[in-house]
Amino acid sequence: MINGTMRRMMTFAAVLSALVAAPSLAPAGAGSGDVAEKVLRLPMTTDGPKSLDPIVGSTTYENRCCSQIFDTLVQYKYLKRPFELEPALLAEMPVISEDGKVWHCTLKKGVRFQDDACFPGGKGREIVASDVFYSWKRAADPKYQFKSYWLLEDTIVGLDEFKEAQQQSGSFDYDAPVEGFRLINDHEFELVFKRPVQQFMWKLAMFQLSIVPREAVEKYGDRFNRHPVGSGPFMLENESDWQIGTSLVLKRNPNYRDEFYPSEAMPGDAEAGLTKAAGQKLPIADRIEITFFVESQPMWLKFEAGELDYTTVPETAYEEAFSRRSGNLKRPYEQRGITAHKVPLIDFIFRGFNMEDPLLGGYTNEKRALRKAICLALDWDEMNEAYYNGTALVYDGMIPHGLDGYPEDGHLPNAWRGPDLERARQFLAEAGYPDGQGLPVIDYYTSSGGTSERMAALTARQLAKVNIRINPRLVDFSTLMEAVDNKKAPFFSFAWGSDYPDAENNLALFYGPNEAPKPNHFNYKNAEYDRLYEKIRTMPPGPERTAIYIQMRDMVLEDCPYAGSMARIRHFLVNPWLLNFKPTETFYTWMKYLDVDDSKRPGGSSR
Amino acid sequence: MWSFILRRLLYNIPVYLGIIMLVMALLRVRNPVYAYLGKNADQKQIEEFEKSFGLKDPFIVQYGRFLWNGARLDFGESWKYKGTTVREKLLGAIPPSLSITVPALVLTSLLSITVGLLSAFNRGRLLDRLLVIAAVLGMSISFLVYIIFGQFFGAALPRNVFGDDWPLAIVGYGAWYRMSSVDIFGLTIPVPDALTWVKFCLLPVLISVIVAMGYDTRFYRAVMVEECNRDYIITARAKGAPKSKIMFVHMLKNAMIPIITRIMTTLPFLITGSILLEMYFNIPGMGRTLITAITDMDYPMIQGFTAVIALLYILSIILTDVLYALVDPRVRLS
């Protein structure tokens, strides 16, 4: 029985909704012709991208958005794990010369940019080899503050010199030649490298190296980041479709190249229904509506109300969705057909030591012993329980889950994983500080805010058990980076998200020439390690390379320039009407594979 | 009056310059470039960035440059949103804030003045006590609780029951903004489309009204109670003037000074918006834009926004004084 209040509420709702839904007020394009339109409604935490120009993009949010609008030369195979690459704009994978220094690339023919006023007649023209060179030269243009130049630095013959010369000239000449960019014809080109760089293949799939049309950049200038023109599966039809900080609406790009849903899959994919769409033309959806959420609460509520196709589970909602004891999705969600996916991120969360610090740095047995004592006093499982609901992945070594060199089940016998207070005390004595006597207070730099402050307190408490005292320096992130870059932080909390799924990216963190302010924040130096690193950069994947990865990992473990490690796990909840979704956060080109079954949505229609 | 306004403006110039100097100095305590350029930046890049944005110049030069450019409403380009000027962001963020704060202020003022009048007129009676208890309760609960409960009970839960028929959305300001706005002189102005406004803005407005009513009702009640004891009210009652006339004509008119003070002090907040509401309802207004600029360490944005907000505060104080004189002939601007 409906009581009076409920009846009044329903009447109010009915009147307002009748007004809101009045046909004369419907937005443009919401006519009857759109009934069959497939719309993806996706969330994005934070206030979204700052720019839709790939060359200035650096965050995961820019990656997610740019990856829909722009295309790269190669891309990740959607269903394959471990990750593998396949041609995207290229007709085939680059053909590599015997010495590994020359890559011959052939573009697919007939692939066009999206239609835009920057092209004659507004029709998107065909992508040619010179577009690749133009797009990549932008990374060397000071106008873009070299945000993406690290991808090409010290790699392609003549590019560094080109950058210097252009910078000195004061005006950037995109037509000036670069020795390592060899144009053969409109569809073929060669890349000449200073040395064989195997990992460059991964970079070809990175959104920053997407291909952009020169006409658009020149026509829109600084507005190109608000008016992107690409050749990706979706496009920004109007600038107003991107409400900065609020929402982004992308529409299917009718010019998108012929690409079809893959049939190559992993065991279990067929059972999960991920292969049903094999052979279907991409993109499957007609429109993507991305909503940005600075706060996770409204995102969660919107998912609960069936207005989002999937969500990541905010920490605050973890126990609402999952059983704390078993980690399984709770029954009410299962009953609604919602599925849960746990995706380990390629994360390396650690506490770093500055190897040049007079107290903690150095390579003598005493110095190593002090660092090992600190490692053994730390309890990463407790941190995981306290701050990640026990869902993060604690592992040994610096190579994250899923990459060559990751230890089986995450454990290594030669790692210094705590808590082992007895051994910690022994090492402390070996270091010359029995029971911590005489050991000065260690400055520990970590960023302020969020869980960092509480984690610093826990770190201090754990270390205090063996009489190691730290002075937590809670600073803003910029100051933390400055202190680490200037080698002023003896002990610091940091994390590294791999740029691509190859352990080389993590091993580079300990390569001597990469010392701070470059990513070797530990200032770790080991000639043998450096020699091996230079060797693996040129090696193709295989058992031989993996063996060297392991050797390098163990060398670092022995010298102990960091304590750790841990990786976060992203929890996705997926509504039953979202099809073909195999969640990952390693690449973001997957929106073109997604489909929706509107009949399963609440009310049986788009909302 | 004009000489008064001019004098007040002149007096406030040093205050304003001091605020700007303080903000710029505080922002320069730490170097923001390391975080801005990210994990792959090298020292050369950092130095080039500092040079290109004038961060290497002496502070006084940076200060002078900011004032000179600011006088022409040129606050530079956002670091984060390349190709977007701070001015553009400012102008873009004002309408979303206004679309929530103006209706909220009008509704709150009307309701709380009326409730305050009723309460004062019935002081000591059951109605008054109930209204006071409600106001105190309203004040005692955190704004955040109102927002979370409001989103859950006002939108999420009913949408689960009624689906899209429920007229209040959880978030979605962008959808309204996208479908109904016009560009005038570079300023994107939402077209006053009342019905889509209901869907995307009514809930935050209602929450804002509920929160503010507690404070405002108590304040207006106190003002009205004081007015109730005045001779002119007693005289009006003695003459048999109707209750409504005494309340809404005699009392209200004479209580205008504190009412104006109260409303005027909230005027700058109309522009600056409500940070919490904007964060939770995805409204790209001034409050949220400023907070995200601080998080992103977007210095030109922080400086530009602060300069404008400080100016608004000073102008609203001057405007309050002028309004006093307009509503109360006894007040002379001298």
JSON list of C-alpha atoms in Angstrom, two decimals, chain A residues 311-426:
[
{"chain": "A", "resi": 311, "resn": "THR", "atom": "CA", "xyz": [32.83, 1.33, -11.94]},
{"chain": "A", "resi": 312, "resn": "THR", "atom": "CA", "xyz": [36.03, 0.92, -10.06]},
{"chain": "A", "resi": 313, "resn": "VAL", "atom": "CA", "xyz": [35.33, 0.24, -6.41]},
{"chain": "A", "resi": 314, "resn": "PRO", "atom": "CA", "xyz": [36.29, 3.15, -4.16]},
{"chain": "A", "resi": 315, "resn": "GLU", "atom": "CA", "xyz": [38.15, 2.16, -1.00]},
{"chain": "A", "resi": 316, "resn": "THR", "atom": "CA", "xyz": [35.25, 3.43, 1.09]},
{"chain": "A", "resi": 317, "resn": "ALA", "atom": "CA", "xyz": [32.83, 1.11, -0.70]},
{"chain": "A", "resi": 318, "resn": "TYR", "atom": "CA", "xyz": [35.03, -1.97, -0.70]},
{"chain": "A", "resi": 319, "resn": "GLU", "atom": "CA", "xyz": [33.29, -3.67, 2.21]},
{"chain": "A", "resi": 320, "resn": "GLU", "atom": "CA", "xyz": [29.91, -2.80, 0.76]},
{"chain": "A", "resi": 321, "resn": "ALA", "atom": "CA", "xyz": [30.74, -4.71, -2.40]},
{"chain": "A", "resi": 322, "resn": "PHE", "atom": "CA", "xyz": [32.99, -7.51, -1.22]},
{"chain": "A", "resi": 323, "resn": "SER", "atom": "CA", "xyz": [32.97, -9.90, 1.68]},
{"chain": "A", "resi": 324, "resn": "ARG", "atom": "CA", "xyz": [35.90, -8.93, 3.90]},
{"chain": "A", "resi": 325, "resn": "ARG", "atom": "CA", "xyz": [36.45, -12.58, 4.82]},
{"chain": "A", "resi": 326, "resn": "SER", "atom": "CA", "xyz": [36.34, -14.28, 1.43]},
{"chain": "A", "resi": 327, "resn": "GLY", "atom": "CA", "xyz": [36.98, -11.33, -0.85]},
{"chain": "A", "resi": 328, "resn": "ASN", "atom": "CA", "xyz": [34.02, -12.45, -2.99]},
{"chain": "A", "resi": 329, "resn": "LEU", "atom": "CA", "xyz": [31.40, -10.16, -4.43]},
{"chain": "A", "resi": 330, "resn": "LYS", "atom": "CA", "xyz": [28.41, -9.91, -2.12]},
{"chain": "A", "resi": 331, "resn": "ARG", "atom": "CA", "xyz": [25.20, -11.68, -3.05]},
{"chain": "A", "resi": 332, "resn": "PRO", "atom": "CA", "xyz": [23.01, -8.63, -3.84]},
{"chain": "A", "resi": 333, "resn": "TYR", "atom": "CA", "xyz": [25.45, -7.62, -6.53]},
{"chain": "A", "resi": 334, "resn": "GLU", "atom": "CA", "xyz": [25.69, -11.13, -7.92]},
{"chain": "A", "resi": 335, "resn": "GLN", "atom": "CA", "xyz": [21.92, -11.30, -8.06]},
{"chain": "A", "resi": 336, "resn": "ARG", "atom": "CA", "xyz": [21.89, -8.20, -10.21]},
{"chain": "A", "resi": 337, "resn": "GLY", "atom": "CA", "xyz": [24.23, -9.93, -12.64]},
{"chain": "A", "resi": 338, "resn": "ILE", "atom": "CA", "xyz": [27.14, -7.67, -11.76]},
{"chain": "A", "resi": 339, "resn": "THR", "atom": "CA", "xyz": [30.58, -9.23, -12.21]},
{"chain": "A", "resi": 340, "resn": "ALA", "atom": "CA", "xyz": [33.75, -8.37, -10.32]},
{"chain": "A", "resi": 341, "resn": "HIS", "atom": "CA", "xyz": [37.21, -8.17, -11.86]},
{"chain": "A", "resi": 342, "resn": "LYS", "atom": "CA", "xyz": [40.44, -7.75, -9.96]},
{"chain": "A", "resi": 343, "resn": "VAL", "atom": "CA", "xyz": [43.21, -6.21, -12.01]},
{"chain": "A", "resi": 344, "resn": "PRO", "atom": "CA", "xyz": [46.71, -5.93, -10.51]},
{"chain": "A", "resi": 345, "resn": "LEU", "atom": "CA", "xyz": [48.32, -2.69, -11.62]},
{"chain": "A", "resi": 346, "resn": "ILE", "atom": "CA", "xyz": [51.88, -2.68, -12.89]},
{"chain": "A", "resi": 347, "resn": "ASP", "atom": "CA", "xyz": [52.83, -0.86, -9.73]},
{"chain": "A", "resi": 348, "resn": "PHE", "atom": "CA", "xyz": [56.01, -0.62, -7.74]},
{"chain": "A", "resi": 349, "resn": "ILE", "atom": "CA", "xyz": [55.28, 0.98, -4.35]},
{"chain": "A", "resi": 350, "resn": "PHE", "atom": "CA", "xyz": [58.42, 1.23, -2.25]},
{"chain": "A", "resi": 351, "resn": "ARG", "atom": "CA", "xyz": [60.44, 3.14, 0.33]},
{"chain": "A", "resi": 352, "resn": "GLY", "atom": "CA", "xyz": [63.62, 4.35, -1.28]},
{"chain": "A", "resi": 353, "resn": "PHE", "atom": "CA", "xyz": [67.07, 5.01, 0.12]},
{"chain": "A", "resi": 354, "resn": "ASN", "atom": "CA", "xyz": [69.34, 7.68, -1.30]},
{"chain": "A", "resi": 355, "resn": "MET", "atom": "CA", "xyz": [72.51, 5.73, -1.99]},
{"chain": "A", "resi": 356, "resn": "GLU", "atom": "CA", "xyz": [74.54, 8.95, -1.79]},
{"chain": "A", "resi": 357, "resn": "ASP", "atom": "CA", "xyz": [73.30, 9.79, 1.70]},
{"chain": "A", "resi": 358, "resn": "PRO", "atom": "CA", "xyz": [76.11, 9.70, 4.27]},
{"chain": "A", "resi": 359, "resn": "LEU", "atom": "CA", "xyz": [74.05, 7.66, 6.73]},
{"chain": "A", "resi": 360, "resn": "LEU", "atom": "CA", "xyz": [71.89, 5.35, 4.61]},
{"chain": "A", "resi": 361, "resn": "GLY", "atom": "CA", "xyz": [73.79, 5.30, 1.32]},
{"chain": "A", "resi": 362, "resn": "GLY", "atom": "CA", "xyz": [76.93, 3.47, 0.33]},
{"chain": "A", "resi": 363, "resn": "TYR", "atom": "CA", "xyz": [77.91, -0.03, -0.66]},
{"chain": "A", "resi": 364, "resn": "THR", "atom": "CA", "xyz": [79.92, -1.29, 2.31]},
{"chain": "A", "resi": 365, "resn": "ASN", "atom": "CA", "xyz": [78.64, -4.29, 4.28]},
{"chain": "A", "resi": 366, "resn": "GLU", "atom": "CA", "xyz": [77.75, -2.02, 7.20]},
{"chain": "A", "resi": 367, "resn": "LYS", "atom": "CA", "xyz": [75.69, 0.29, 5.02]},
{"chain": "A", "resi": 368, "resn": "ARG", "atom": "CA", "xyz": [73.94, -2.62, 3.35]},
{"chain": "A", "resi": 369, "resn": "ALA", "atom": "CA", "xyz": [73.24, -4.11, 6.76]},
{"chain": "A", "resi": 370, "resn": "LEU", "atom": "CA", "xyz": [71.58, -0.91, 7.96]},
{"chain": "A", "resi": 371, "resn": "ARG", "atom": "CA", "xyz": [69.28, -0.81, 4.95]},
{"chain": "A", "resi": 372, "resn": "LYS", "atom": "CA", "xyz": [68.47, -4.49, 5.31]},
{"chain": "A", "resi": 373, "resn": "ALA", "atom": "CA", "xyz": [67.60, -3.94, 8.97]},
{"chain": "A", "resi": 374, "resn": "ILE", "atom": "CA", "xyz": [65.12, -1.26, 7.93]},
{"chain": "A", "resi": 375, "resn": "CYS", "atom": "CA", "xyz": [63.63, -3.55, 5.27]},
{"chain": "A", "resi": 376, "resn": "LEU", "atom": "CA", "xyz": [63.24, -6.40, 7.74]},
{"chain": "A", "resi": 377, "resn": "ALA", "atom": "CA", "xyz": [61.57, -4.20, 10.33]},
{"chain": "A", "resi": 378, "resn": "LEU", "atom": "CA", "xyz": [58.87, -3.09, 7.88]},
{"chain": "A", "resi": 379, "resn": "ASP", "atom": "CA", "xyz": [55.65, -5.08, 7.67]},
{"chain": "A", "resi": 380, "resn": "TRP", "atom": "CA", "xyz": [54.10, -4.55, 4.24]},
{"chain": "A", "resi": 381, "resn": "ASP", "atom": "CA", "xyz": [51.26, -6.96, 4.97]},
{"chain": "A", "resi": 382, "resn": "GLU", "atom": "CA", "xyz": [50.17, -4.77, 7.86]},
{"chain": "A", "resi": 383, "resn": "MET", "atom": "CA", "xyz": [50.27, -1.72, 5.60]},
{"chain": "A", "resi": 384, "resn": "ASN", "atom": "CA", "xyz": [48.25, -3.60, 3.03]},
{"chain": "A", "resi": 385, "resn": "GLU", "atom": "CA", "xyz": [45.65, -4.57, 5.61]},
{"chain": "A", "resi": 386, "resn": "ALA", "atom": "CA", "xyz": [45.48, -1.14, 7.16]},
{"chain": "A", "resi": 387, "resn": "TYR", "atom": "CA", "xyz": [45.32, 0.96, 4.02]},
{"chain": "A", "resi": 388, "resn": "TYR", "atom": "CA", "xyz": [44.30, -1.23, 1.10]},
{"chain": "A", "resi": 389, "resn": "ASN", "atom": "CA", "xyz": [41.77, -3.56, 2.79]},
{"chain": "A", "resi": 390, "resn": "GLY", "atom": "CA", "xyz": [44.35, -6.31, 2.32]},
{"chain": "A", "resi": 391, "resn": "THR", "atom": "CA", "xyz": [43.74, -6.24, -1.41]},
{"chain": "A", "resi": 392, "resn": "ALA", "atom": "CA", "xyz": [47.10, -4.97, -2.63]},
{"chain": "A", "resi": 393, "resn": "LEU", "atom": "CA", "xyz": [49.75, -7.35, -3.80]},
{"chain": "A", "resi": 394, "resn": "VAL", "atom": "CA", "xyz": [52.89, -7.54, -1.67]},
{"chain": "A", "resi": 395, "resn": "TYR", "atom": "CA", "xyz": [55.82, -8.92, -3.63]},
{"chain": "A", "resi": 396, "resn": "ASP", "atom": "CA", "xyz": [59.60, -9.16, -3.66]},
{"chain": "A", "resi": 397, "resn": "GLY", "atom": "CA", "xyz": [61.83, -7.43, -6.15]},
{"chain": "A", "resi": 398, "resn": "MET", "atom": "CA", "xyz": [61.15, -4.42, -8.30]},
{"chain": "A", "resi": 399, "resn": "ILE", "atom": "CA", "xyz": [59.51, -6.28, -11.18]},
{"chain": "A", "resi": 400, "resn": "PRO", "atom": "CA", "xyz": [55.73, -6.14, -10.90]},
{"chain": "A", "resi": 401, "resn": "HIS", "atom": "CA", "xyz": [53.21, -8.87, -11.49]},
{"chain": "A", "resi": 402, "resn": "GLY", "atom": "CA", "xyz": [52.75, -10.12, -15.04]},
{"chain": "A", "resi": 403, "resn": "LEU", "atom": "CA", "xyz": [56.19, -9.10, -16.31]},
{"chain": "A", "resi": 404, "resn": "ASP", "atom": "CA", "xyz": [59.22, -11.24, -17.14]},
{"chain": "A", "resi": 405, "resn": "GLY", "atom": "CA", "xyz": [61.29, -11.60, -13.99]},
{"chain": "A", "resi": 406, "resn": "TYR", "atom": "CA", "xyz": [58.37, -11.45, -11.56]},
{"chain": "A", "resi": 407, "resn": "PRO", "atom": "CA", "xyz": [58.99, -14.12, -8.93]},
{"chain": "A", "resi": 408, "resn": "GLU", "atom": "CA", "xyz": [56.62, -17.02, -8.81]},
{"chain": "A", "resi": 409, "resn": "ASP", "atom": "CA", "xyz": [53.93, -16.28, -6.16]},
{"chain": "A", "resi": 410, "resn": "GLY", "atom": "CA", "xyz": [55.76, -13.00, -5.48]},
{"chain": "A", "resi": 411, "resn": "HIS", "atom": "CA", "xyz": [58.23, -14.46, -3.01]},
{"chain": "A", "resi": 412, "resn": "LEU", "atom": "CA", "xyz": [62.03, -14.55, -3.25]},
{"chain": "A", "resi": 413, "resn": "PRO", "atom": "CA", "xyz": [64.33, -16.27, -0.77]},
{"chain": "A", "resi": 414, "resn": "ASN", "atom": "CA", "xyz": [66.96, -13.58, -1.15]},
{"chain": "A", "resi": 415, "resn": "ALA", "atom": "CA", "xyz": [64.60, -10.69, -0.47]},
{"chain": "A", "resi": 416, "resn": "TRP", "atom": "CA", "xyz": [64.56, -8.72, 2.77]},
{"chain": "A", "resi": 417, "resn": "ARG", "atom": "CA", "xyz": [60.87, -8.90, 3.41]},
{"chain": "A", "resi": 418, "resn": "GLY", "atom": "CA", "xyz": [59.76, -8.13, 6.93]},
{"chain": "A", "resi": 419, "resn": "PRO", "atom": "CA", "xyz": [58.66, -8.40, 9.55]},
{"chain": "A", "resi": 420, "resn": "ASP", "atom": "CA", "xyz": [61.62, -10.34, 10.89]},
{"chain": "A", "resi": 421, "resn": "LEU", "atom": "CA", "xyz": [62.63, -8.31, 13.90]},
{"chain": "A", "resi": 422, "resn": "GLU", "atom": "CA", "xyz": [65.25, -10.75, 15.10]},
{"chain": "A", "resi": 423, "resn": "ARG", "atom": "CA", "xyz": [67.21, -10.55, 11.84]},
{"chain": "A", "resi": 424, "resn": "ALA", "atom": "CA", "xyz": [66.61, -6.83, 11.71]},
{"chain": "A", "resi": 425, "resn": "ARG", "atom": "CA", "xyz": [68.33, -6.48, 15.09]},
{"chain": "A", "resi": 426, "resn": "GLN", "atom": "CA", "xyz": [71.22, -8.64, 13.92]}
]
